[in-house]
Amino acid sequence: MSARIVLLPGDGVGPEVVAEAERCLAATGLPLECVTAPIGGAALEAGLPALPDATRRLCLSADAVLLGAVGGPAWPAGAAEAGLLQLRQALAVYANLRPIRAGAADLLIVRELTGGLYFGQPRWRTDDEAVDTLRDTRREIERLLHVGFNAARGRRRLVTSVDKANVLETSRLWRATADAVAAGYPDVVCQHALVDSFAMALMQRPEAFDVVVTENMFGDILSDEAAVLAGSIGLLPSASLGDGPGLFEPVHGSAPDIAGRGLANPCGAILSAAMLLRHALRAPEAAAAMEDAVAQTLAAGTATRDLAPAGGTAASTQEVGREVAARIRTIREEGNRR
Ligand code: NAD
Ligand code: IPM
Ligand code: MN
């Protein structure tokens, strides 16, 4: 039986990087049925809401969803992005896993994705005043922490819980909940860090951290910062998981400054497809083949402009995608011969 995957290319570089991820999914030879649907600015352009009902329904009944990016200067602030936020809420994907590997550093940011400042009510704005609400519940914090502690058990068994407990009540609840949950994982070390100094420590000694669990907006900001360690935000994948279909999305946005020119790095989208294979389709061998193919491609010096050495030649989005796909096929053939 083939797995049903919904592709949501979205805006800017989204369609370019999702096309390469689709090419690489096809190269795995797994039975996959991919359907494409509109979201974000692309949906608005077609006279639809940012998350059309048909797209929502398709995603809810799929095995997994792969998204490119939404947003850009063509639409009012937040109008296209609302499609993605609504989709995360509809799928109830509360845990966003953002792995970062670079040199000695090997981090997993576990970002709360369906609560916090992004979804708290009330929120309103007049010409002179505006309100957003940071609201967290013990239940929401707990389930996110369990994802982090369980992930740590398959890694170096260190959880760093990042908050702003010296100022925010929500962070004090977060910290108390982290201590309570940590008591159930005596084999995992739990430490707390304040978000401002953690942002500095992340750059100074990234190898000192393993799993990082944190609130929605802190996680958004820290993961873009961590992209500097990897060398480009175009490399970073993510998996957004809940109890239903997972949403797999590169960490980067629609990159309007480079869109439509074959300059975008497709590796973040391809590695998000690998996370889809591992987490949604339980196909760890195909996922590893895809990850190895990306690593081999970059090691061979085939890279987009964001990674190419100054003065060196850069490959296009498609050239990188084609080489990764070819290497996936080679890895499969070698596996078959063994
Ligand atoms: P961005 O991530 O789109 O771009 C930041 C910088 O990184 C730019 O210089 C861009 O060229 C570069 N970059 C991004 N992706 C790249 C890739 N694959 N390869 C090479 N370089 C890449 O962030 P931004 O400019 O702040 O946001 C642009 C739009 O994207 C906004 O509308 C924002 O809301 C939206 N956005 C969407 C998502 C998402 O859909 N998940 C994530 C972040 C931002
Ligand atoms: C991300 C993006 C989104 C977020 C935006 C586009 C809503 O920045 O996935 O990191 O803030 O979550
Ligand atoms: Mn972000």
mmCIF file of C-alpha atoms and ligand atoms in Angstrom:
data_model
loop_
_atom_site.group_PDB
_atom_site.id
_atom_site.type_symbol
_atom_site.label_atom_id
_atom_site.label_comp_id
_atom_site.label_asym_id
_atom_site.label_seq_id
_atom_site.Cartn_x
_atom_site.Cartn_y
_atom_site.Cartn_z
ATOM 1 C CA MET A 1 0.000 0.000 0.000
ATOM 2 C CA SER A 2 1.410 3.393 -0.883
ATOM 3 C CA ALA A 3 1.754 6.216 1.639
ATOM 4 C CA ARG A 4 -0.164 9.427 0.969
ATOM 5 C CA ILE A 5 1.939 12.581 1.167
ATOM 6 C CA VAL A 6 0.588 16.092 0.728
ATOM 7 C CA LEU A 7 3.077 18.562 -0.763
ATOM 8 C CA LEU A 8 2.527 22.229 0.099
ATOM 9 C CA PRO A 9 5.119 24.196 -1.930
ATOM 10 C CA GLY A 10 3.806 27.608 -0.804
ATOM 11 C CA ASP A 11 5.672 30.796 -1.673
ATOM 12 C CA GLY A 12 9.066 32.162 -2.730
ATOM 13 C CA VAL A 13 11.703 29.438 -2.773
ATOM 14 C CA GLY A 14 9.150 26.951 -1.374
ATOM 15 C CA PRO A 15 8.189 25.448 -4.767
ATOM 16 C CA GLU A 16 11.850 25.212 -5.834
ATOM 17 C CA VAL A 17 13.018 23.298 -2.763
ATOM 18 C CA VAL A 18 9.909 21.089 -2.513
ATOM 19 C CA ALA A 19 10.399 19.986 -6.148
ATOM 20 C CA GLU A 20 13.885 18.718 -5.228
ATOM 21 C CA ALA A 21 12.605 17.014 -2.078
ATOM 22 C CA GLU A 22 9.942 15.296 -4.200
ATOM 23 C CA ARG A 23 12.621 14.190 -6.676
ATOM 24 C CA CYS A 24 14.596 12.665 -3.795
ATOM 25 C CA LEU A 25 11.508 10.964 -2.329
ATOM 26 C CA ALA A 26 10.869 9.381 -5.734
ATOM 27 C CA ALA A 27 14.502 8.176 -5.836
ATOM 28 C CA THR A 28 13.933 6.069 -2.697
ATOM 29 C CA GLY A 29 11.724 3.729 -4.733
ATOM 30 C CA LEU A 30 9.194 3.587 -1.885
ATOM 31 C CA PRO A 31 5.517 3.433 -2.912
ATOM 32 C CA LEU A 32 4.441 7.034 -2.339
ATOM 33 C CA GLU A 33 1.426 8.893 -3.621
ATOM 34 C CA CYS A 34 2.110 12.654 -3.631
ATOM 35 C CA VAL A 35 -0.589 15.284 -4.097
ATOM 36 C CA THR A 36 0.085 19.032 -4.211
ATOM 37 C CA ALA A 37 -2.174 21.661 -2.619
ATOM 38 C CA PRO A 38 -2.114 25.451 -2.184
ATOM 39 C CA ILE A 39 -1.267 27.282 1.072
ATOM 40 C CA GLY A 40 -0.111 30.772 2.081
ATOM 41 C CA GLY A 41 0.328 33.496 -0.505
ATOM 42 C CA ALA A 42 -0.130 31.006 -3.342
ATOM 43 C CA ALA A 43 -3.635 30.270 -1.994
ATOM 44 C CA LEU A 44 -4.436 33.974 -1.461
ATOM 45 C CA GLU A 45 -3.368 34.630 -5.048
ATOM 46 C CA ALA A 46 -5.898 32.036 -6.223
ATOM 47 C CA GLY A 47 -8.659 33.865 -4.323
ATOM 48 C CA LEU A 48 -8.666 31.281 -1.502
ATOM 49 C CA PRO A 49 -7.998 31.655 2.224
ATOM 50 C CA ALA A 50 -4.369 31.173 3.347
ATOM 51 C CA LEU A 51 -5.345 27.671 4.483
ATOM 52 C CA PRO A 52 -8.078 26.529 2.070
ATOM 53 C CA ASP A 53 -10.593 24.010 3.476
ATOM 54 C CA ALA A 54 -9.641 21.476 0.806
ATOM 55 C CA THR A 55 -5.952 21.735 1.795
ATOM 56 C CA ARG A 56 -6.811 21.324 5.476
ATOM 57 C CA ARG A 57 -8.900 18.214 4.754
ATOM 58 C CA LEU A 58 -6.231 16.664 2.520
ATOM 59 C CA CYS A 59 -3.580 17.187 5.205
ATOM 60 C CA LEU A 60 -5.739 15.758 8.002
ATOM 61 C CA SER A 61 -6.293 12.543 6.032
ATOM 62 C CA ALA A 62 -2.696 12.172 4.776
ATOM 63 C CA ASP A 63 0.136 10.076 6.184
ATOM 64 C CA ALA A 64 2.378 13.146 6.226
ATOM 65 C CA VAL A 65 2.672 16.711 4.948
ATOM 66 C CA LEU A 66 5.787 18.326 3.418
ATOM 67 C CA LEU A 67 5.764 22.123 3.311
ATOM 68 C CA GLY A 68 8.148 24.543 1.550
ATOM 69 C CA ALA A 69 7.613 28.027 2.971
ATOM 70 C CA VAL A 70 4.931 30.707 3.150
ATOM 71 C CA GLY A 71 4.961 34.493 3.159
ATOM 72 C CA GLY A 72 6.643 37.339 1.354
ATOM 73 C CA PRO A 73 6.417 41.047 0.623
ATOM 74 C CA ALA A 74 3.514 40.594 -1.816
ATOM 75 C CA TRP A 75 1.014 40.020 1.023
ATOM 76 C CA PRO A 76 0.075 42.006 4.141
ATOM 77 C CA ALA A 77 2.163 41.089 7.211
ATOM 78 C CA GLY A 78 1.057 37.745 8.570
ATOM 79 C CA ALA A 79 -1.653 37.074 5.977
ATOM 80 C CA ALA A 80 0.167 34.229 4.232
ATOM 81 C CA GLU A 81 1.891 33.019 7.424
ATOM 82 C CA ALA A 82 -1.560 32.584 9.009
ATOM 83 C CA GLY A 83 -2.092 29.605 6.686
ATOM 84 C CA LEU A 84 0.863 27.786 8.249
ATOM 85 C CA LEU A 85 -0.114 28.672 11.824
ATOM 86 C CA GLN A 86 -3.661 27.425 11.180
ATOM 87 C CA LEU A 87 -2.295 24.210 9.684
ATOM 88 C CA ARG A 88 -0.052 23.575 12.710
ATOM 89 C CA GLN A 89 -3.080 24.109 14.924
ATOM 90 C CA ALA A 90 -5.360 21.899 12.778
ATOM 91 C CA LEU A 91 -2.816 19.069 12.813
ATOM 92 C CA ALA A 92 -2.110 19.754 16.521
ATOM 93 C CA VAL A 93 1.608 19.304 15.861
ATOM 94 C CA TYR A 94 2.785 20.581 19.226
ATOM 95 C CA ALA A 95 6.407 19.365 19.081
ATOM 96 C CA ASN A 96 8.774 20.841 16.514
ATOM 97 C CA LEU A 97 12.074 18.950 16.259
ATOM 98 C CA ARG A 98 14.926 20.957 14.772
ATOM 99 C CA PRO A 99 18.204 18.989 14.628
ATOM 100 C CA ILE A 100 21.456 20.873 14.050
ATOM 101 C CA ARG A 101 24.747 19.098 13.356
ATOM 102 C CA ALA A 102 27.924 21.055 12.728
ATOM 103 C CA GLY A 103 31.447 19.999 13.607
ATOM 104 C CA ALA A 104 31.480 18.908 17.252
ATOM 105 C CA ALA A 105 27.990 20.295 17.831
ATOM 106 C CA ASP A 106 25.007 17.938 17.709
ATOM 107 C CA LEU A 107 21.847 19.619 18.974
ATOM 108 C CA LEU A 108 18.158 18.907 18.891
ATOM 109 C CA ILE A 109 15.936 21.898 19.526
ATOM 110 C CA VAL A 110 12.489 20.768 20.670
ATOM 111 C CA ARG A 111 10.263 23.786 20.194
ATOM 112 C CA GLU A 112 6.692 24.032 21.549
ATOM 113 C CA LEU A 113 4.670 24.802 18.401
ATOM 114 C CA THR A 114 0.968 25.194 19.132
ATOM 115 C CA GLY A 115 0.932 27.332 22.279
ATOM 116 C CA GLY A 116 2.745 30.252 23.860
ATOM 117 C CA LEU A 117 2.863 33.714 22.423
ATOM 118 C CA TYR A 118 1.796 32.585 18.961
ATOM 119 C CA PHE A 119 -1.681 31.422 19.941
ATOM 120 C CA GLY A 120 -2.518 33.112 23.280
ATOM 121 C CA GLN A 121 -5.751 35.093 23.494
ATOM 122 C CA PRO A 122 -6.614 37.919 23.673
ATOM 123 C CA ARG A 123 -4.690 39.539 20.874
ATOM 124 C CA TRP A 124 -5.715 42.814 19.309
ATOM 125 C CA ARG A 125 -4.413 46.078 17.937
ATOM 126 C CA THR A 126 -5.635 49.649 17.631
ATOM 127 C CA ASP A 127 -3.679 52.538 16.121
ATOM 128 C CA ASP A 128 -2.134 53.267 19.521
ATOM 129 C CA GLU A 129 -1.966 50.023 21.404
ATOM 130 C CA ALA A 130 -1.549 46.314 20.818
ATOM 131 C CA VAL A 131 -1.756 43.151 22.912
ATOM 132 C CA ASP A 132 -0.382 39.640 22.483
ATOM 133 C CA THR A 133 -0.823 37.048 25.208
ATOM 134 C CA LEU A 134 1.778 34.577 26.416
ATOM 135 C CA ARG A 135 -0.248 31.740 27.906
ATOM 136 C CA ASP A 136 1.067 28.263 28.672
ATOM 137 C CA THR A 137 -0.622 25.389 30.428
ATOM 138 C CA ARG A 138 1.004 22.671 32.510
ATOM 139 C CA ARG A 139 -0.507 20.032 30.215
ATOM 140 C CA GLU A 140 0.984 21.630 27.085
ATOM 141 C CA ILE A 141 4.380 22.098 28.708
ATOM 142 C CA GLU A 142 4.403 18.537 30.049
ATOM 143 C CA ARG A 143 3.678 16.813 26.751
ATOM 144 C CA LEU A 144 6.402 18.848 25.023
ATOM 145 C CA LEU A 145 8.908 18.045 27.771
ATOM 146 C CA HIS A 146 8.166 14.333 27.460
ATOM 147 C CA VAL A 147 9.100 14.535 23.766
ATOM 148 C CA GLY A 148 12.383 16.208 24.738
ATOM 149 C CA PHE A 149 13.274 13.757 27.522
ATOM 150 C CA ASN A 150 12.400 10.742 25.378
ATOM 151 C CA ALA A 151 14.542 12.104 22.541
ATOM 152 C CA ALA A 152 17.420 12.617 24.999
ATOM 153 C CA ARG A 153 17.278 8.899 25.892
ATOM 154 C CA GLY A 154 18.282 8.087 22.308
ATOM 155 C CA ARG A 155 21.062 10.682 22.438
ATOM 156 C CA ARG A 156 23.497 12.031 25.085
ATOM 157 C CA ARG A 157 20.895 12.158 27.892
ATOM 158 C CA LEU A 158 21.173 15.883 28.572
ATOM 159 C CA VAL A 159 18.155 18.216 28.444
ATOM 160 C CA THR A 160 18.583 21.975 28.627
ATOM 161 C CA SER A 161 15.288 23.697 29.386
ATOM 162 C CA VAL A 162 15.425 27.293 28.166
ATOM 163 C CA ASP A 163 13.163 29.949 29.710
ATOM 164 C CA LYS A 164 12.995 33.467 31.116
ATOM 165 C CA ALA A 165 12.067 32.483 34.670
ATOM 166 C CA ASN A 166 13.736 35.596 36.106
ATOM 167 C CA VAL A 167 10.959 37.689 34.528
ATOM 168 C CA LEU A 168 8.004 35.663 33.228
ATOM 169 C CA GLU A 169 5.337 33.758 35.188
ATOM 170 C CA THR A 170 4.895 31.401 32.216
ATOM 171 C CA SER A 171 8.593 30.563 32.470
ATOM 172 C CA ARG A 172 8.282 29.859 36.216
ATOM 173 C CA LEU A 173 5.506 27.384 35.430
ATOM 174 C CA TRP A 174 7.698 25.970 32.644
ATOM 175 C CA ARG A 175 10.671 25.502 35.002
ATOM 176 C CA ALA A 176 8.611 23.897 37.772
ATOM 177 C CA THR A 177 7.012 21.559 35.230
ATOM 178 C CA ALA A 178 10.435 20.672 33.803
ATOM 179 C CA ASP A 179 11.669 19.720 37.296
ATOM 180 C CA ALA A 180 8.577 17.568 37.876
ATOM 181 C CA VAL A 181 8.881 15.805 34.509
ATOM 182 C CA ALA A 182 12.659 15.369 34.953
ATOM 183 C CA ALA A 183 12.019 13.381 38.142
ATOM 184 C CA GLY A 184 10.511 10.672 35.918
ATOM 185 C CA TYR A 185 13.729 10.455 33.858
ATOM 186 C CA PRO A 186 16.455 9.818 36.468
ATOM 187 C CA ASP A 187 18.785 8.635 33.688
ATOM 188 C CA VAL A 188 18.618 12.039 31.948
ATOM 189 C CA VAL A 189 20.351 15.172 33.263
ATOM 190 C CA CYS A 190 18.130 18.275 33.228
ATOM 191 C CA GLN A 191 19.561 21.769 33.440
ATOM 192 C CA HIS A 192 17.888 25.164 33.178
ATOM 193 C CA ALA A 193 19.113 28.179 31.234
ATOM 194 C CA LEU A 194 17.846 31.726 30.786
ATOM 195 C CA VAL A 195 17.183 32.446 27.140
ATOM 196 C CA ASP A 196 19.383 35.530 26.839
ATOM 197 C CA SER A 197 22.557 33.967 28.189
ATOM 198 C CA PHE A 198 21.700 30.672 26.470
ATOM 199 C CA ALA A 199 21.695 32.507 23.128
ATOM 200 C CA MET A 200 25.288 33.480 23.875
ATOM 201 C CA ALA A 201 26.361 30.047 25.177
ATOM 202 C CA LEU A 202 24.929 28.446 22.037
ATOM 203 C CA MET A 203 27.487 30.338 19.959
ATOM 204 C CA GLN A 204 30.360 29.973 22.445
ATOM 205 C CA ARG A 205 30.104 26.249 23.247
ATOM 206 C CA PRO A 206 27.401 24.570 21.142
ATOM 207 C CA GLU A 207 28.966 21.133 21.774
ATOM 208 C CA ALA A 208 27.980 21.449 25.459
ATOM 209 C CA PHE A 209 24.278 20.993 24.630
ATOM 210 C CA ASP A 210 22.219 18.021 23.514
ATOM 211 C CA VAL A 211 18.428 18.411 23.626
ATOM 212 C CA VAL A 212 17.068 21.942 24.069
ATOM 213 C CA VAL A 213 13.404 22.258 25.091
ATOM 214 C CA THR A 214 11.765 25.636 24.899
ATOM 215 C CA GLU A 215 8.723 27.833 24.357
ATOM 216 C CA ASN A 216 7.393 28.579 20.857
ATOM 217 C CA MET A 217 8.951 31.996 20.205
ATOM 218 C CA PHE A 218 12.229 31.303 22.023
ATOM 219 C CA GLY A 219 12.584 28.173 19.861
ATOM 220 C CA ASP A 220 11.842 30.108 16.686
ATOM 221 C CA ILE A 221 14.610 32.590 17.383
ATOM 222 C CA LEU A 222 17.183 30.157 18.781
ATOM 223 C CA SER A 223 16.855 27.804 15.810
ATOM 224 C CA ASP A 224 17.671 30.536 13.288
ATOM 225 C CA GLU A 225 20.624 31.474 15.484
ATOM 226 C CA ALA A 226 21.753 27.836 15.524
ATOM 227 C CA ALA A 227 21.641 27.850 11.711
ATOM 228 C CA VAL A 228 24.808 29.962 11.840
ATOM 229 C CA LEU A 229 26.604 26.954 13.348
ATOM 230 C CA ALA A 230 25.535 24.781 10.409
ATOM 231 C CA GLY A 231 26.732 27.377 7.891
ATOM 232 C CA SER A 232 23.373 28.140 6.262
ATOM 233 C CA ILE A 233 19.749 28.176 7.251
ATOM 234 C CA GLY A 234 19.129 26.414 3.950
ATOM 235 C CA LEU A 235 20.495 23.215 5.530
ATOM 236 C CA LEU A 236 18.135 22.900 8.488
ATOM 237 C CA PRO A 237 15.167 20.515 8.470
ATOM 238 C CA SER A 238 12.337 20.132 10.940
ATOM 239 C CA ALA A 239 9.583 17.738 11.923
ATOM 240 C CA SER A 240 6.394 18.991 13.575
ATOM 241 C CA LEU A 241 4.755 16.118 15.415
ATOM 242 C CA GLY A 242 1.503 15.552 17.273
ATOM 243 C CA ASP A 243 -0.840 12.601 17.531
ATOM 244 C CA GLY A 244 -1.990 12.706 13.875
ATOM 245 C CA PRO A 245 -0.187 13.326 10.563
ATOM 246 C CA GLY A 246 3.171 15.058 10.947
ATOM 247 C CA LEU A 247 4.183 18.273 9.188
ATOM 248 C CA PHE A 248 7.719 18.366 7.795
ATOM 249 C CA GLU A 249 9.187 21.751 6.901
ATOM 250 C CA PRO A 250 12.604 23.311 6.418
ATOM 251 C CA VAL A 251 13.427 25.908 9.086
ATOM 252 C CA HIS A 252 13.997 28.671 6.529
ATOM 253 C CA GLY A 253 11.354 30.959 5.075
ATOM 254 C CA SER A 254 10.354 31.907 1.536
ATOM 255 C CA ALA A 255 13.631 33.845 0.974
ATOM 256 C CA PRO A 256 12.094 36.417 -1.381
ATOM 257 C CA ASP A 257 15.557 37.902 -2.004
ATOM 258 C CA ILE A 258 16.658 34.789 -3.937
ATOM 259 C CA ALA A 259 13.355 33.242 -5.055
ATOM 260 C CA GLY A 260 12.794 31.987 -8.594
ATOM 261 C CA ARG A 261 16.468 31.978 -9.591
ATOM 262 C CA GLY A 262 17.651 28.469 -8.748
ATOM 263 C CA LEU A 263 19.772 29.828 -5.882
ATOM 264 C CA ALA A 264 17.978 28.255 -2.924
ATOM 265 C CA ASN A 265 19.625 25.451 -1.013
ATOM 266 C CA PRO A 266 17.248 22.461 -1.217
ATOM 267 C CA CYS A 267 19.014 20.438 1.512
ATOM 268 C CA GLY A 268 16.781 21.657 4.355
ATOM 269 C CA ALA A 269 13.709 20.531 2.428
ATOM 270 C CA ILE A 270 15.337 17.238 1.393
ATOM 271 C CA LEU A 271 16.413 16.519 4.980
ATOM 272 C CA SER A 272 12.849 17.363 6.089
ATOM 273 C CA ALA A 273 11.684 14.678 3.652
ATOM 274 C CA ALA A 274 14.176 12.323 5.333
ATOM 275 C CA MET A 275 12.621 13.161 8.710
ATOM 276 C CA LEU A 276 9.234 12.409 7.129
ATOM 277 C CA LEU A 277 10.494 8.971 6.085
ATOM 278 C CA ARG A 278 11.816 8.274 9.570
ATOM 279 C CA HIS A 279 9.031 9.695 11.752
ATOM 280 C CA ALA A 280 5.884 9.335 9.621
ATOM 281 C CA LEU A 281 6.575 6.358 7.370
ATOM 282 C CA ARG A 282 8.826 4.378 9.741
ATOM 283 C CA ALA A 283 11.350 3.904 6.918
ATOM 284 C CA PRO A 284 14.668 4.491 8.731
ATOM 285 C CA GLU A 285 16.816 2.919 6.004
ATOM 286 C CA ALA A 286 15.416 5.174 3.280
ATOM 287 C CA ALA A 287 15.784 8.153 5.635
ATOM 288 C CA ALA A 288 19.441 7.295 6.303
ATOM 289 C CA ALA A 289 20.087 6.849 2.565
ATOM 290 C CA MET A 290 18.680 10.320 1.924
ATOM 291 C CA GLU A 291 20.754 11.867 4.723
ATOM 292 C CA ASP A 292 23.915 10.091 3.541
ATOM 293 C CA ALA A 293 23.246 11.250 -0.034
ATOM 294 C CA VAL A 294 23.011 14.875 1.134
ATOM 295 C CA ALA A 295 26.236 14.544 3.148
ATOM 296 C CA GLN A 296 28.050 12.951 0.185
ATOM 297 C CA THR A 297 26.840 15.654 -2.195
ATOM 298 C CA LEU A 298 28.064 18.454 0.056
ATOM 299 C CA ALA A 299 31.367 16.636 0.723
ATOM 300 C CA ALA A 300 31.864 16.324 -3.042
ATOM 301 C CA GLY A 301 31.609 20.128 -3.262
ATOM 302 C CA THR A 302 28.223 20.360 -4.968
ATOM 303 C CA ALA A 303 26.546 23.192 -3.068
ATOM 304 C CA THR A 304 24.384 26.230 -3.664
ATOM 305 C CA ARG A 305 25.740 29.759 -3.362
ATOM 306 C CA ASP A 306 25.009 30.076 0.388
ATOM 307 C CA LEU A 307 27.609 27.342 1.067
ATOM 308 C CA ALA A 308 30.011 27.683 -1.871
ATOM 309 C CA PRO A 309 33.403 29.173 -0.981
ATOM 310 C CA ALA A 310 33.880 32.801 -2.022
ATOM 311 C CA GLY A 311 35.073 32.838 -5.615
ATOM 312 C CA GLY A 312 34.186 29.143 -6.038
ATOM 313 C CA THR A 313 31.450 27.937 -8.338
ATOM 314 C CA ALA A 314 27.982 27.342 -6.993
ATOM 315 C CA ALA A 315 25.512 24.689 -8.110
ATOM 316 C CA SER A 316 21.850 25.437 -8.743
ATOM 317 C CA THR A 317 18.959 24.209 -6.620
ATOM 318 C CA GLN A 318 18.187 21.617 -9.301
ATOM 319 C CA GLU A 319 21.786 20.454 -9.704
ATOM 320 C CA VAL A 320 22.029 19.779 -5.979
ATOM 321 C CA GLY A 321 18.655 17.984 -5.999
ATOM 322 C CA ARG A 322 19.595 15.844 -9.002
ATOM 323 C CA GLU A 323 22.917 14.837 -7.470
ATOM 324 C CA VAL A 324 21.320 13.914 -4.143
ATOM 325 C CA ALA A 325 18.673 11.855 -5.976
ATOM 326 C CA ALA A 326 21.337 10.057 -8.047
ATOM 327 C CA ARG A 327 23.301 9.258 -4.892
ATOM 328 C CA ILE A 328 20.157 7.907 -3.185
ATOM 329 C CA ARG A 329 19.727 5.502 -6.109
ATOM 330 C CA THR A 330 23.388 4.455 -5.892
ATOM 331 C CA ILE A 331 23.136 3.839 -2.138
ATOM 332 C CA ARG A 332 20.013 1.709 -2.749
ATOM 333 C CA GLU A 333 21.732 -0.330 -5.468
ATOM 334 C CA GLU A 334 24.733 -0.934 -3.208
ATOM 335 C CA GLY A 335 22.337 -2.027 -0.458
ATOM 336 C CA ASN A 336 20.637 -4.464 -2.856
ATOM 337 C CA ARG A 337 23.939 -6.025 -3.885
ATOM 338 C CA ARG A 338 24.920 -6.673 -0.270
HETATM 339 P P1 NAD B 1 14.136 33.606 5.317
HETATM 340 O O1 NAD B 1 14.466 32.368 6.090
HETATM 341 O O2 NAD B 1 13.177 33.447 4.221
HETATM 342 O O3 NAD B 1 15.477 34.242 4.742
HETATM 343 C C1 NAD B 1 16.545 34.686 5.591
HETATM 344 C C2 NAD B 1 17.858 34.687 4.805
HETATM 345 O O4 NAD B 1 18.250 33.342 4.558
HETATM 346 C C3 NAD B 1 17.747 35.340 3.433
HETATM 347 O O5 NAD B 1 18.942 36.001 3.143
HETATM 348 C C4 NAD B 1 17.559 34.162 2.481
HETATM 349 O O6 NAD B 1 18.032 34.396 1.174
HETATM 350 C C5 NAD B 1 18.367 33.084 3.186
HETATM 351 N N1 NAD B 1 17.790 31.762 2.900
HETATM 352 C C6 NAD B 1 16.609 31.279 3.363
HETATM 353 N N2 NAD B 1 16.376 30.063 2.875
HETATM 354 C C7 NAD B 1 17.427 29.757 2.084
HETATM 355 C C8 NAD B 1 17.755 28.628 1.287
HETATM 356 N N3 NAD B 1 16.954 27.549 1.201
HETATM 357 N N4 NAD B 1 18.918 28.660 0.597
HETATM 358 C C9 NAD B 1 19.736 29.712 0.666
HETATM 359 N N5 NAD B 1 19.474 30.811 1.408
HETATM 360 C C10 NAD B 1 18.331 30.836 2.099
HETATM 361 O O7 NAD B 1 13.623 34.660 6.388
HETATM 362 P P2 NAD B 1 12.946 36.105 6.143
HETATM 363 O O8 NAD B 1 13.605 36.778 4.987
HETATM 364 O O9 NAD B 1 12.951 36.752 7.455
HETATM 365 O O10 NAD B 1 11.446 35.766 5.767
HETATM 366 C C11 NAD B 1 10.909 35.816 4.457
HETATM 367 C C12 NAD B 1 9.460 35.378 4.497
HETATM 368 O O11 NAD B 1 9.376 33.993 4.851
HETATM 369 C C13 NAD B 1 8.604 36.121 5.515
HETATM 370 O O12 NAD B 1 7.342 36.362 4.918
HETATM 371 C C14 NAD B 1 8.475 35.138 6.677
HETATM 372 O O13 NAD B 1 7.293 35.312 7.411
HETATM 373 C C15 NAD B 1 8.469 33.832 5.942
HETATM 374 N N6 NAD B 1 8.914 32.670 6.727
HETATM 375 C C16 NAD B 1 8.251 31.493 6.521
HETATM 376 C C17 NAD B 1 8.664 30.343 7.143
HETATM 377 C C18 NAD B 1 7.923 29.073 6.890
HETATM 378 O O14 NAD B 1 7.085 29.025 5.998
HETATM 379 N N7 NAD B 1 8.178 28.003 7.617
HETATM 380 C C19 NAD B 1 9.786 30.370 7.986
HETATM 381 C C20 NAD B 1 10.445 31.593 8.180
HETATM 382 C C21 NAD B 1 10.010 32.739 7.544
HETATM 383 C C1 IPM B 2 9.253 29.128 11.326
HETATM 384 C C2 IPM B 2 8.664 30.428 10.836
HETATM 385 C C3 IPM B 2 7.221 30.561 11.283
HETATM 386 C C4 IPM B 2 7.225 30.635 12.801
HETATM 387 C C5 IPM B 2 6.432 31.752 10.712
HETATM 388 C C6 IPM B 2 6.499 31.815 9.221
HETATM 389 C C7 IPM B 2 4.993 31.699 11.145
HETATM 390 O O1 IPM B 2 9.446 31.503 11.243
HETATM 391 O O2 IPM B 2 8.694 28.066 11.028
HETATM 392 O O3 IPM B 2 10.287 29.158 11.990
HETATM 393 O O4 IPM B 2 7.469 31.701 13.376
HETATM 394 O O5 IPM B 2 6.964 29.603 13.421
HETATM 395 MN MN MN B 3 11.367 30.915 12.149
#
